[in-house]
Short mmCIF file of C-alpha atoms in Angstrom, two decimals:
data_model
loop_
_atom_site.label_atom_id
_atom_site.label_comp_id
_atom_site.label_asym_id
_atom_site.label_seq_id
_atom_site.Cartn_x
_atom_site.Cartn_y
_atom_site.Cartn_z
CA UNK B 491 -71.61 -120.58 95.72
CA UNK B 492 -70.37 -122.87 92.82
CA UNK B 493 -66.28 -122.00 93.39
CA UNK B 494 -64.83 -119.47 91.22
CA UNK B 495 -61.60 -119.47 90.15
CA UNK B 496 -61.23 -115.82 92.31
CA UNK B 497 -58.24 -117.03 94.50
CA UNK B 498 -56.60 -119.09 92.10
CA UNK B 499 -52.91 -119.92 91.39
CA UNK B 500 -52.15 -117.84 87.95
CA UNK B 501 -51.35 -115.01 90.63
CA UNK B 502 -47.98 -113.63 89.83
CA UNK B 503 -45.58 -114.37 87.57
CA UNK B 504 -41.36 -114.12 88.23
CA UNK B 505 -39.36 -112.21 85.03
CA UNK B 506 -37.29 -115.32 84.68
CA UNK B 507 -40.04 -117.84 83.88
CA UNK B 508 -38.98 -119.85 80.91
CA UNK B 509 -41.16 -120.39 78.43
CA UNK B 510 -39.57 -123.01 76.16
CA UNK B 511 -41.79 -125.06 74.09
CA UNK B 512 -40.73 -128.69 74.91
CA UNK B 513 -42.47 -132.47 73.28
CA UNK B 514 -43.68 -134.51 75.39
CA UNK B 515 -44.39 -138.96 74.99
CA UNK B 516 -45.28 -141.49 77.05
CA UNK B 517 -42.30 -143.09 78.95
CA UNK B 518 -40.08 -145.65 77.46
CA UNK B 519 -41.32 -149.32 77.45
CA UNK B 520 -37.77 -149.62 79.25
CA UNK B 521 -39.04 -147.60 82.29
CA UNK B 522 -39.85 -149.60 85.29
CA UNK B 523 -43.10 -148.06 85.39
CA UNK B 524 -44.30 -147.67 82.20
CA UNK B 525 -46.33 -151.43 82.58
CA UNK B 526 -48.27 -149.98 85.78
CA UNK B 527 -48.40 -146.49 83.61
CA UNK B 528 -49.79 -148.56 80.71
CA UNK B 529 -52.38 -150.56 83.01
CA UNK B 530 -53.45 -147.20 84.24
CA UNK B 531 -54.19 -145.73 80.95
CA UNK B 532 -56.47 -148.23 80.19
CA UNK B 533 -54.26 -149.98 77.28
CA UNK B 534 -53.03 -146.95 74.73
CA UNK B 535 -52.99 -149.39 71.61
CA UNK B 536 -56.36 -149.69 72.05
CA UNK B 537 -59.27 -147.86 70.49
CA UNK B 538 -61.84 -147.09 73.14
CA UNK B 539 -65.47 -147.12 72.14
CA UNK B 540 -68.48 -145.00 73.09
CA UNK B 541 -70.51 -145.62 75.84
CA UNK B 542 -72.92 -142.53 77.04
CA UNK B 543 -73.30 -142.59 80.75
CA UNK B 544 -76.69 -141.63 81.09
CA UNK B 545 -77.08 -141.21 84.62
CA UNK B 546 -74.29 -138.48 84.46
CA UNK B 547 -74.67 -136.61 81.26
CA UNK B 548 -78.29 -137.60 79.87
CA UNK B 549 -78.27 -135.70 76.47
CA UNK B 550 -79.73 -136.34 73.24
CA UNK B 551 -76.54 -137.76 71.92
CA UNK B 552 -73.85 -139.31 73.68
CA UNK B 553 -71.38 -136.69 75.10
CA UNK B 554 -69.29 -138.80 77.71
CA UNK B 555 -67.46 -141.65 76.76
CA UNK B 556 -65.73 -144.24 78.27
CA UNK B 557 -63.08 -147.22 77.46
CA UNK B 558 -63.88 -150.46 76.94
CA UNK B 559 -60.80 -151.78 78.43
CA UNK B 560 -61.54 -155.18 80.67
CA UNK B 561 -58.17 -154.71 83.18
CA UNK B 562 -58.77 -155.44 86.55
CA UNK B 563 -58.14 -152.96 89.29
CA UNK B 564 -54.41 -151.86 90.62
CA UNK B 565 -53.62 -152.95 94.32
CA UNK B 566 -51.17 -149.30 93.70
CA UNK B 567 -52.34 -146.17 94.45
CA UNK B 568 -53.22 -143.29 91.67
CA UNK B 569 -49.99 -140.64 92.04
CA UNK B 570 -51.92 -137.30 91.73
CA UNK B 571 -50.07 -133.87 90.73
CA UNK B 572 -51.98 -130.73 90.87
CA UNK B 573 -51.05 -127.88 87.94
CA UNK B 574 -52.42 -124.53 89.84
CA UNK B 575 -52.02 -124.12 93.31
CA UNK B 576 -54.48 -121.19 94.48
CA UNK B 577 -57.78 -121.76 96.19
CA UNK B 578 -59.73 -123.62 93.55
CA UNK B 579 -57.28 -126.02 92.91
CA UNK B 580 -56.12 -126.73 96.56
CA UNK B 581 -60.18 -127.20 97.11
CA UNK B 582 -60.08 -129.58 94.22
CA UNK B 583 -57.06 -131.72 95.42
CA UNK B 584 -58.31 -131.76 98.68
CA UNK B 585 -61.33 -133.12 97.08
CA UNK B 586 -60.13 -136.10 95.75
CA UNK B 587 -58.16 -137.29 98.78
CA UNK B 588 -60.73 -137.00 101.12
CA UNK B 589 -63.08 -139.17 98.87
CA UNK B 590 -60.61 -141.92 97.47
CA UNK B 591 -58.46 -144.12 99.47
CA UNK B 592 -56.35 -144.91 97.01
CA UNK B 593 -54.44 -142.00 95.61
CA UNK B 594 -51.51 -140.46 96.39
CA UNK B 595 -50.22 -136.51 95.79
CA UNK B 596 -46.51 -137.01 94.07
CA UNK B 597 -45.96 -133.31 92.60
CA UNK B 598 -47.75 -129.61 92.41
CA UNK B 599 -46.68 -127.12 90.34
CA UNK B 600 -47.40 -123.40 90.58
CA UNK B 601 -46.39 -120.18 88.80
CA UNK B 602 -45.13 -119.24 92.55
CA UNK B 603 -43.31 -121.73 94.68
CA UNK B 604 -44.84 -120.39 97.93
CA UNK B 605 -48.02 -121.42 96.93
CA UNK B 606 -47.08 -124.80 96.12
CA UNK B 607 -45.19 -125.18 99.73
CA UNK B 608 -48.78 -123.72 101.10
CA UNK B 609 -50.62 -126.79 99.21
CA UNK B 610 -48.08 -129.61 100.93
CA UNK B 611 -48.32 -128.28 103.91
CA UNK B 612 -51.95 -127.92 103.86
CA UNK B 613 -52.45 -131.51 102.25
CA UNK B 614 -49.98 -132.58 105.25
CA UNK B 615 -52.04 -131.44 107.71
CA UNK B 616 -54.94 -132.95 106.60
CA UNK B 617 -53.99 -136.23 104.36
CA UNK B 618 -50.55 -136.83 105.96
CA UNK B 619 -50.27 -140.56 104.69
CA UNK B 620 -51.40 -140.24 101.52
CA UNK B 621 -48.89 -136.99 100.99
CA UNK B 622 -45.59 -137.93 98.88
CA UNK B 623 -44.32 -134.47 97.47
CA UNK B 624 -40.13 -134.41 97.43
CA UNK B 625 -38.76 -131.05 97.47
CA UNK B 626 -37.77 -132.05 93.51
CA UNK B 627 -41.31 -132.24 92.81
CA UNK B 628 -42.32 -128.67 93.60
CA UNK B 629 -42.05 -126.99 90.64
CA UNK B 630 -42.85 -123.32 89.66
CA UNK B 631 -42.45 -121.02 86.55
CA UNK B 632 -45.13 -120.75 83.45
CA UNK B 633 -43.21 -123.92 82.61
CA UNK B 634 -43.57 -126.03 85.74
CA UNK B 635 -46.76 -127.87 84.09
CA UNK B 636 -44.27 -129.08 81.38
CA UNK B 637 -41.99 -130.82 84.27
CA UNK B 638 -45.31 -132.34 85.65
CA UNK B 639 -45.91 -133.74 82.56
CA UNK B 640 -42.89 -135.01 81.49
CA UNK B 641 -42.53 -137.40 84.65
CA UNK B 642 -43.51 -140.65 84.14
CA UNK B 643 -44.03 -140.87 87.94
CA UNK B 644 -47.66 -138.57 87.47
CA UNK B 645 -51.02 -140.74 86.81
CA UNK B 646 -53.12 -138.13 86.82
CA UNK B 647 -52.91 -134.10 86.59
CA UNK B 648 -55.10 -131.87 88.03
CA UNK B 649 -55.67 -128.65 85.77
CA UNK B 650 -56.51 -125.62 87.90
CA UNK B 651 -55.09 -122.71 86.53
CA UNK B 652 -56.30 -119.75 84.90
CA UNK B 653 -58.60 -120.73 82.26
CA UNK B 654 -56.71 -119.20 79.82
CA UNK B 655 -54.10 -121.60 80.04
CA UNK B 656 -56.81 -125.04 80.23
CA UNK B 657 -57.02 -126.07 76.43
CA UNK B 658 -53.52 -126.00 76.07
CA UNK B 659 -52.36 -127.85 79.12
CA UNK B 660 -55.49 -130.54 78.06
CA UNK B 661 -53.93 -131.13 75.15
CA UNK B 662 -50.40 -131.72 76.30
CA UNK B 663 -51.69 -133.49 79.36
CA UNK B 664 -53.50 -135.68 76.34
CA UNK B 665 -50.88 -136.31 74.54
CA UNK B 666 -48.64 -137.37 77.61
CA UNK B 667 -50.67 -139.57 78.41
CA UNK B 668 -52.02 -138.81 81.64
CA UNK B 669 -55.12 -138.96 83.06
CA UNK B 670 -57.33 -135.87 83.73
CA UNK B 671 -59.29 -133.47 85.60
CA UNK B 672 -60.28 -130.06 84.54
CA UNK B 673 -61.64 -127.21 86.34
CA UNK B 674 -64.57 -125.48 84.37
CA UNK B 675 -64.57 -123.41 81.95
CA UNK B 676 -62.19 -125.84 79.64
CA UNK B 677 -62.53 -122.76 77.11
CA UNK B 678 -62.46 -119.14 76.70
CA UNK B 679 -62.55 -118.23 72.50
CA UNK B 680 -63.05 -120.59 69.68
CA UNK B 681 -59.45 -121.69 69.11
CA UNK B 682 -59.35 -123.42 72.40
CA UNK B 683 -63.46 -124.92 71.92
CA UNK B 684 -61.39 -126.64 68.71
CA UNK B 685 -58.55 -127.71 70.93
CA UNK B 686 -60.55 -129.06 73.63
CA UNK B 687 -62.85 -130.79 70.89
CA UNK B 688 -59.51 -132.83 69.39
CA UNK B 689 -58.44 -133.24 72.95
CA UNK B 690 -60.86 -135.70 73.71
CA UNK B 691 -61.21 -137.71 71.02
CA UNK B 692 -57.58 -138.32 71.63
CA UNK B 693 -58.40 -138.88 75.13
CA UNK B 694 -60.80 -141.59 74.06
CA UNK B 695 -58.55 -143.52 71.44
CA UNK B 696 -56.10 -143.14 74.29
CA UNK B 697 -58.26 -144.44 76.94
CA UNK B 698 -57.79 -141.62 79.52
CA UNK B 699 -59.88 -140.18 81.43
CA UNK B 700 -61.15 -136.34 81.59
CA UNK B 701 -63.32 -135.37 84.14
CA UNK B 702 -64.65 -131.55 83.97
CA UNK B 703 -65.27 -129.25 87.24
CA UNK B 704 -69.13 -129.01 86.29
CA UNK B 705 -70.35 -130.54 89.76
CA UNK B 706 -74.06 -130.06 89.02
CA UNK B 707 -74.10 -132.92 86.60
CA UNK B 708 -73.55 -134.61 89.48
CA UNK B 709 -75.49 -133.50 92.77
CA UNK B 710 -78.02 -135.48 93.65
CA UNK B 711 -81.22 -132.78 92.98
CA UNK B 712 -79.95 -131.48 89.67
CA UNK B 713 -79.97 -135.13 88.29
CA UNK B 714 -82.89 -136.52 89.84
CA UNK B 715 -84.53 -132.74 88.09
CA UNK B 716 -83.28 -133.67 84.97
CA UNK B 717 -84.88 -137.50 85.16
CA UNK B 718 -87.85 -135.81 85.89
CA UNK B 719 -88.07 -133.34 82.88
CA UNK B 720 -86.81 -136.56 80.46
CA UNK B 721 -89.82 -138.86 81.44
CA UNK B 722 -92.00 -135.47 80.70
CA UNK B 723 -93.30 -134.80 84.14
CA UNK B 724 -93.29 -130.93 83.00
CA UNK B 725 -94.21 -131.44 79.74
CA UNK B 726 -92.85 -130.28 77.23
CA UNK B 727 -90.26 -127.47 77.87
CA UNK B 728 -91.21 -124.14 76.44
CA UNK B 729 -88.93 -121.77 78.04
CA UNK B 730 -86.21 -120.99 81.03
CA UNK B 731 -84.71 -118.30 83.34
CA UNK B 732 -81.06 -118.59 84.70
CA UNK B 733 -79.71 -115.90 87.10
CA UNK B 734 -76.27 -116.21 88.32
CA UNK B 735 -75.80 -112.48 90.28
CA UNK B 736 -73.07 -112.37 93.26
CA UNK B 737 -71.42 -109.25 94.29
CA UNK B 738 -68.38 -107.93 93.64
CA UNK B 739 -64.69 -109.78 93.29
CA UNK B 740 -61.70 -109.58 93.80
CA UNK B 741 -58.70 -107.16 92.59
CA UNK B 742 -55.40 -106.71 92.94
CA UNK B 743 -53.19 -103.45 92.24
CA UNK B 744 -50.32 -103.15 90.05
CA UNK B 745 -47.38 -103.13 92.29
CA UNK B 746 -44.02 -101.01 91.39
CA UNK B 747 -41.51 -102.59 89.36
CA UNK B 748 -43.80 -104.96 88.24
CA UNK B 749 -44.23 -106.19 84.45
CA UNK B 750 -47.40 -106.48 82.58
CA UNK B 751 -47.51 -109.81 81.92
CA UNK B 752 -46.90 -109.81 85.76
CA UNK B 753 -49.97 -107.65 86.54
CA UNK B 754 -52.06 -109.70 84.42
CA UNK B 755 -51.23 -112.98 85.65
CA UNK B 756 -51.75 -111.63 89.33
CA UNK B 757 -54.55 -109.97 88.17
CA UNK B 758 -56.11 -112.81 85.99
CA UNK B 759 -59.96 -112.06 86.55
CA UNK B 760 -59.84 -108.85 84.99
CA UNK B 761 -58.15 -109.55 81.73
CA UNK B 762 -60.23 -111.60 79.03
CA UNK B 763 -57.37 -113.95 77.74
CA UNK B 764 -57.39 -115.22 81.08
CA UNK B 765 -60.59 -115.30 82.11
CA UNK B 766 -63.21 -114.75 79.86
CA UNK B 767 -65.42 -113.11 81.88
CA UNK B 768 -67.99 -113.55 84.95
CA UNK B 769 -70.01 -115.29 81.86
CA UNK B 770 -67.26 -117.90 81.27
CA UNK B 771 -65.38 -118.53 84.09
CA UNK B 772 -68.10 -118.26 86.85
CA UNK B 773 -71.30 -117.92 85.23
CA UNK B 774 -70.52 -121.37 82.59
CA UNK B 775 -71.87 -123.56 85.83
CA UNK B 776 -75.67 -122.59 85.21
CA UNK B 777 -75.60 -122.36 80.95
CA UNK B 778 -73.79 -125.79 81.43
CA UNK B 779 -76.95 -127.03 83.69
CA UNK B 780 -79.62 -125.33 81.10
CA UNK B 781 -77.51 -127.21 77.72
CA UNK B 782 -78.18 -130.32 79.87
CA UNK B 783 -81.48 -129.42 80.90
CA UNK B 784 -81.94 -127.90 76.95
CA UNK B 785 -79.78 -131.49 75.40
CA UNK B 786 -77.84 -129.31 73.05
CA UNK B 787 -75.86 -126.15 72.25
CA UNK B 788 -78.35 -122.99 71.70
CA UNK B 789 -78.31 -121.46 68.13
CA UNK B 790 -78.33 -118.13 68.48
CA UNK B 791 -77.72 -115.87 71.67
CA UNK B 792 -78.54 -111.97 71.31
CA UNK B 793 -77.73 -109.74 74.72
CA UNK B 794 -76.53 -106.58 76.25
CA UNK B 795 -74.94 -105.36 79.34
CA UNK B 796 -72.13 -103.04 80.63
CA UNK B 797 -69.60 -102.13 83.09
CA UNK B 798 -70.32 -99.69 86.14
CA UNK B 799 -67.97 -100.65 88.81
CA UNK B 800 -65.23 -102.61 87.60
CA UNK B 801 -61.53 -100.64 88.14
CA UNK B 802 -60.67 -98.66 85.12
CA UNK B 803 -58.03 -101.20 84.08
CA UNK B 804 -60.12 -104.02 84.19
CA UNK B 805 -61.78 -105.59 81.11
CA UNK B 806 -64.66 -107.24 82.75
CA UNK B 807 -68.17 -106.17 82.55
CA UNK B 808 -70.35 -107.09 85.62
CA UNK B 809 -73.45 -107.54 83.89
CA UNK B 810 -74.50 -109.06 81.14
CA UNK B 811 -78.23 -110.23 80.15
CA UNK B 812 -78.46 -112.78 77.16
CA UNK B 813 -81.01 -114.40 75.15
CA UNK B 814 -80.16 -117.90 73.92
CA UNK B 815 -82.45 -119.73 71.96
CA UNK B 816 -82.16 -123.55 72.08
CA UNK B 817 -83.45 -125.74 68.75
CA UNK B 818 -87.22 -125.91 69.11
CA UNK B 819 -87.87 -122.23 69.56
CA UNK B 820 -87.23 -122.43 73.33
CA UNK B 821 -85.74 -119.59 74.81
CA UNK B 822 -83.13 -119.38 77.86
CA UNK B 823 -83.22 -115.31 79.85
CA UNK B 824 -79.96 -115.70 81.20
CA UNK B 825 -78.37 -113.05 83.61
CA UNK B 826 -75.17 -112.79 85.53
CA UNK B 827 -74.17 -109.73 87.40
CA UNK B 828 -71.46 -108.83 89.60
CA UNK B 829 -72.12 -105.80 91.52
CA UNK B 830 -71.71 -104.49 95.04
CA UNK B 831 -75.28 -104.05 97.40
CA UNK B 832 -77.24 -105.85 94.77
CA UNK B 833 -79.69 -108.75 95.44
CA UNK B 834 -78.07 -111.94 94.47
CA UNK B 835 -80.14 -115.05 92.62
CA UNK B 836 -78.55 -118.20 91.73
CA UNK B 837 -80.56 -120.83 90.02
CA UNK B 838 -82.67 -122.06 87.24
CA UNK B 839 -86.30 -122.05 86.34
CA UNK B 840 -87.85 -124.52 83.42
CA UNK B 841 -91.09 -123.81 82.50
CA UNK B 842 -92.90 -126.79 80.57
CA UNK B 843 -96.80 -127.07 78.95
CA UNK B 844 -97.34 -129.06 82.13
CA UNK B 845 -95.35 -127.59 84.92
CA UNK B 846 -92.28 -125.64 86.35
CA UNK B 847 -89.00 -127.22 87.62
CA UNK B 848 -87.02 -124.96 89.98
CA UNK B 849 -83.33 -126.02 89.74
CA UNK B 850 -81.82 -123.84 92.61
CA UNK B 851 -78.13 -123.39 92.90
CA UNK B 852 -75.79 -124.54 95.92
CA UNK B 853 -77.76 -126.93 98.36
CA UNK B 854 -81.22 -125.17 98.44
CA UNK B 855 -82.36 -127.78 95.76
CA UNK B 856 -85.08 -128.84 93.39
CA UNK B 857 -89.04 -129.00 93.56
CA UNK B 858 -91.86 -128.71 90.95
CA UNK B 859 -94.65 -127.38 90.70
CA UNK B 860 -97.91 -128.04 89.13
CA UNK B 861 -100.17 -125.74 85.92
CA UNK B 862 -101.95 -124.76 89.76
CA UNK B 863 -99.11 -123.71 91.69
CA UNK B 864 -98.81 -126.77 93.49
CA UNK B 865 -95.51 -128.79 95.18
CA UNK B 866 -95.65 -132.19 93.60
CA UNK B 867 -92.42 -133.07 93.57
CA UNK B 868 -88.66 -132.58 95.28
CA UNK B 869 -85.28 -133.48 95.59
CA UNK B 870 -82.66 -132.01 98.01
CA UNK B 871 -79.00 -132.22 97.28
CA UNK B 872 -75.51 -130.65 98.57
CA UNK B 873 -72.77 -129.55 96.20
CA UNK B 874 -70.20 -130.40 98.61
CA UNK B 875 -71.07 -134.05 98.39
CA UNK B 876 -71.23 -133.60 94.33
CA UNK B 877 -67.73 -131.48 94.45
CA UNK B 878 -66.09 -134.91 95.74
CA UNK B 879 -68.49 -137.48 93.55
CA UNK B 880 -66.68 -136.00 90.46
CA UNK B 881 -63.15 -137.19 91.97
CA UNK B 882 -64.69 -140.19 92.55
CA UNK B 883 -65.72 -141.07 89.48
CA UNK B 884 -62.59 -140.06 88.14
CA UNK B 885 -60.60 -142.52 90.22
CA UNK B 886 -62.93 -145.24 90.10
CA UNK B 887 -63.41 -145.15 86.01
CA UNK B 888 -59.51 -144.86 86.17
CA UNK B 889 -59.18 -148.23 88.19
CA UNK B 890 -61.58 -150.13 86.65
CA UNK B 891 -60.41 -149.39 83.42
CA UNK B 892 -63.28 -147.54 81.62
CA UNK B 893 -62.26 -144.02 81.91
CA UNK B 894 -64.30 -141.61 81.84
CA UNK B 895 -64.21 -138.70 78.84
CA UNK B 896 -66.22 -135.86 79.39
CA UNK B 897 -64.66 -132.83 78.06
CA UNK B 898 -66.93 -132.32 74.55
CA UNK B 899 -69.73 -131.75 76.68
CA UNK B 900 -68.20 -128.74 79.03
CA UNK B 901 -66.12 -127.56 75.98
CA UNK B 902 -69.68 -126.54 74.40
CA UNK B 903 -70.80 -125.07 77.48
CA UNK B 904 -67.56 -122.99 77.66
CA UNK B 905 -68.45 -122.41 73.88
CA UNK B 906 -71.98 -121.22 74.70
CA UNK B 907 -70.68 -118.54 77.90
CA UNK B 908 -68.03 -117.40 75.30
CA UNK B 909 -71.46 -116.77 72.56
CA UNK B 910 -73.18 -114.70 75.00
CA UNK B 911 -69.84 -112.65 75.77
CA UNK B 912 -69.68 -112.29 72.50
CA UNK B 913 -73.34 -110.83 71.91
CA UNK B 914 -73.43 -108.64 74.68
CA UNK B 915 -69.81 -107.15 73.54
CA UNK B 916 -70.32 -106.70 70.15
CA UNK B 917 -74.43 -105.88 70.21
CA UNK B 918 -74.60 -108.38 67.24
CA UNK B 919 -76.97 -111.73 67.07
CA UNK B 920 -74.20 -114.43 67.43
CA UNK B 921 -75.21 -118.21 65.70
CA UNK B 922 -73.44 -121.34 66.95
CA UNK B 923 -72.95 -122.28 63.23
CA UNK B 924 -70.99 -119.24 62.72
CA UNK B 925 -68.81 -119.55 65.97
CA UNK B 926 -68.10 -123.41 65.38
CA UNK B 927 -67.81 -123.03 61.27
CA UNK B 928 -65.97 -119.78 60.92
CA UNK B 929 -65.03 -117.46 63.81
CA UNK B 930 -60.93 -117.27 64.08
CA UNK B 931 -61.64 -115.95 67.81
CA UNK B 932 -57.79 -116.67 69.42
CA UNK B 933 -57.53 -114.54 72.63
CA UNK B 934 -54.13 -116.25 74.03
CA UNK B 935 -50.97 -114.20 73.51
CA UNK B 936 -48.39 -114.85 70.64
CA UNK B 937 -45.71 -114.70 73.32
CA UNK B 938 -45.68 -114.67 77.20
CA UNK B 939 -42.53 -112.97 77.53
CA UNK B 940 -42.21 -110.37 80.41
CA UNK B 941 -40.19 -107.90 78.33
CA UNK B 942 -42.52 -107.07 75.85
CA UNK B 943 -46.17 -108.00 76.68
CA UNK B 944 -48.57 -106.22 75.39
CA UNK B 945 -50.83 -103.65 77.20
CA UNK B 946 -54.72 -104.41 77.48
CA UNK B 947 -56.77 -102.52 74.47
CA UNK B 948 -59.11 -102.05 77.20
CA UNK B 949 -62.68 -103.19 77.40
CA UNK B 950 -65.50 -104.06 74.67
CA UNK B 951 -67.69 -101.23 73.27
CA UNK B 952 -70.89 -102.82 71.55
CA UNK B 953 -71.15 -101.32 68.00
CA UNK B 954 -67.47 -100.84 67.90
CA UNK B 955 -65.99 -104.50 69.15
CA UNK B 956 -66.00 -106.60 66.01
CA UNK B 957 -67.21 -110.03 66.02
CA UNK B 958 -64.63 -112.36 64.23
#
């Protein structure tokens, strides 16, 4: 399945980790590297302009963007760092340096050193010359992001960490001008939806890239599906199913002597700050596919669900069924579900005044059908090829100097998971006008210091969780 962040780096967290707020800026002019730096930015002083890339993202409005830069290509490689060192973002980095030839890993950071030794030596095993980590440039702590941005010697940053963390370390990854990719979801409440919103259009007056960990919008069947349903082969589109149902997860005790920012950093999944739930941090990949499919944000989403066998300290649900409906009166079932011996579905179904589309999840695929039943059309496609196309577009819009910007797009999609969360918690009708206009939803922490973190309030209770 579409990875999961279930084995990622946020995993424990040391009592001493600093977390001292530090600015960051580009380099000095006076820095031997800052020219190259500047080159691979795509020219800071200059204003990018927008260019939808329509075989990528095909919306009704532009969503991805890209520089307009005309620098030629650098004979140097792209120095990589990766901020999150756990399963997802080891997959990620091993991603990119299987597909590009011309990159380079300089740094990792981690909140636990040991997992940042266990990415080298991995990477060494398996990309030995393109492997250029000093023992200086392992860094760990809650802070260890901060030393990756701060060094000028760091093209682009690889954000893997708990999502949680992701609009925050976009925006300071933004604003030191590096270039970007971002595991999915970019968002968990509103605040960071506004965050990630002002983070690209920064990134685009910048001209730096930010590519998003939504692979579907680029595996072969899900855009050749989309093409399809543009040119009308289906009709028009009256309504849609989306499952997304696994079994259970991961979870990880409390061990003694351990803190409770501790616990919740090791135990990310299960705590809402961090996660945002199945919805958000797993489920996002199929509402992200039905917003393209749909070309917008829903407007409202109305749902339910509940918790039956999630550990009593965990704030998850595993189930949650939502109704979005999309401008146009079309109407999205969604359903995700995590839940031991239960049948799992993955995919999406588009039913038009003309035909179906299937959209199935993984490698299984697309076909469509006719008003009789009938196979008239397919596509096949493997999400381990598009898991590595996304890294290469990265790199390639970074070299040619029209970097890609893609992060509005997911940001809404995040957005949209974090609407249904909200429906199903609170048993209210949720608008997007109301979440975009005037929620003040802010689930991150006032402070992430070990000696006084806060205890979890426990998990939502529809008719008693508020909706703010």
């Amino acid at each position: 399945m579409p990875h999961s962040n279930q084995d990622d780096n946020m995993s424990a967290a040391s009592e001493s980790f600093s977390t001292a707020s530090q600015t960051f800026s580009p380099a000095s002019q006076a820095n031997p590297s800052e020219s190259r730096r500047r080159f691979l930015r795509g020219g800071l002083a200059t204003t990018a302009s927008a260019l939808s890339v329509s075989h990528l993202h095909a919306n009704e409005t532009p969503a991805v963007h890209q520089s307009t830069s005309d620098t030629s290509s650098s004979s140097e490689p792209i120095r990589i760092a990766l901020i999150g060192c756990g399963g997802r973002g080891t997959g990620a980095l091993n991603d990119s340096m299987s597909i590009n030839d011309n990159v380079k890993l300089v740094a990792l950071a981690d909140l636990r050193e040991e997992k940042c030794e266990r990415t080298r030596k991995a990477m060494l095993g398996r990309h030995k010359e393109k492997v250029d980590v000093a023992d200086d440039k392992m860094h760990a702590g809650l802070d260890a992001y901060k030393r990756v941005l701060d060094d000028p010697e760091v093209d682009l940053v690889l954000l893997t960490t708990s999502p949680g963390f992701r609009p925050s370390h976009l925006a300071e990854a933004v604003d030191a001008g590096k270039h970007i990719f971002a595991e999915k979801p970019t968002c968990v409440d509103v605040a960071g939806y506004h965050t990630c919103l002002a983070a690209h259009d920064r990134a685009v007056t910048n001209g730096t890239a930010i590519v998003t960990g939504t692979q579907y919008r680029r595996q072969t069947n899900y855009v050749a599906a989309v093409e399809q349903i543009r040119q009308g082969a289906i009709g028009d589109i009256v309504s849609a199913t989306s499952r997304y149902c696994s079994n259970s997860i991961w979870f990880k005790n409390r061990q003694p002597g351990m803190s409770e920012l501790d616990y919740q950093l090791n135990n990310w999944m299960h705590f809402i700050w961090l996660s945002g739930d199945q919805i958000v941090e797993q489920a996002v990949h199929n509402i992200d596919a039905m917003n393209w499919v749909m070309g917008s944000a829903p407007e409202t989403a109305y749902g339910s669900g509940g918790r039956f066998t999630r550990p009593d300290d965990s704030e998850m649900w595993d189930s949650m069924s939502i109704d979005y409906q999309y401008p146009g009166n079309r109407v999205l079932s969604f359903m995700c579900r995590q839940i031991p011996n239960t049948k799992s579905a993955n995919g999406n179904v588009i039913y038009g005044t003309e035909g179906t589309m299937y959209i199935d999840a993984l490698s299984r695929g697309s076909r469509m059908m006719d008003r009789k039943g009938n196979e008239v059309w397919s596509a096949k496609g493997s999400i381990s090829d598009a898991y590595r196309q996304e890294h290469k577009d990265l790199v390639d819009s970074i070299t040619s100097g029209k970097p890609i910007v893609e992060l509005k797009e997911t940001a809404k999609s995040s957005l949209t998971a974090v609407m249904g969360r909200l429906a199903a918690y609170t048993g209210q009708q949720v608008t997007w006008d109301f979440l975009t206009k005037k929620s003040t939803l802010d689930l991150f922490p006032d402070s992430l210091s070990p000696d006084n973190f806060p205890a979890s309030s426990g998990h939502a209770i529809p008719g008693q969780t508020k909706l703010t």
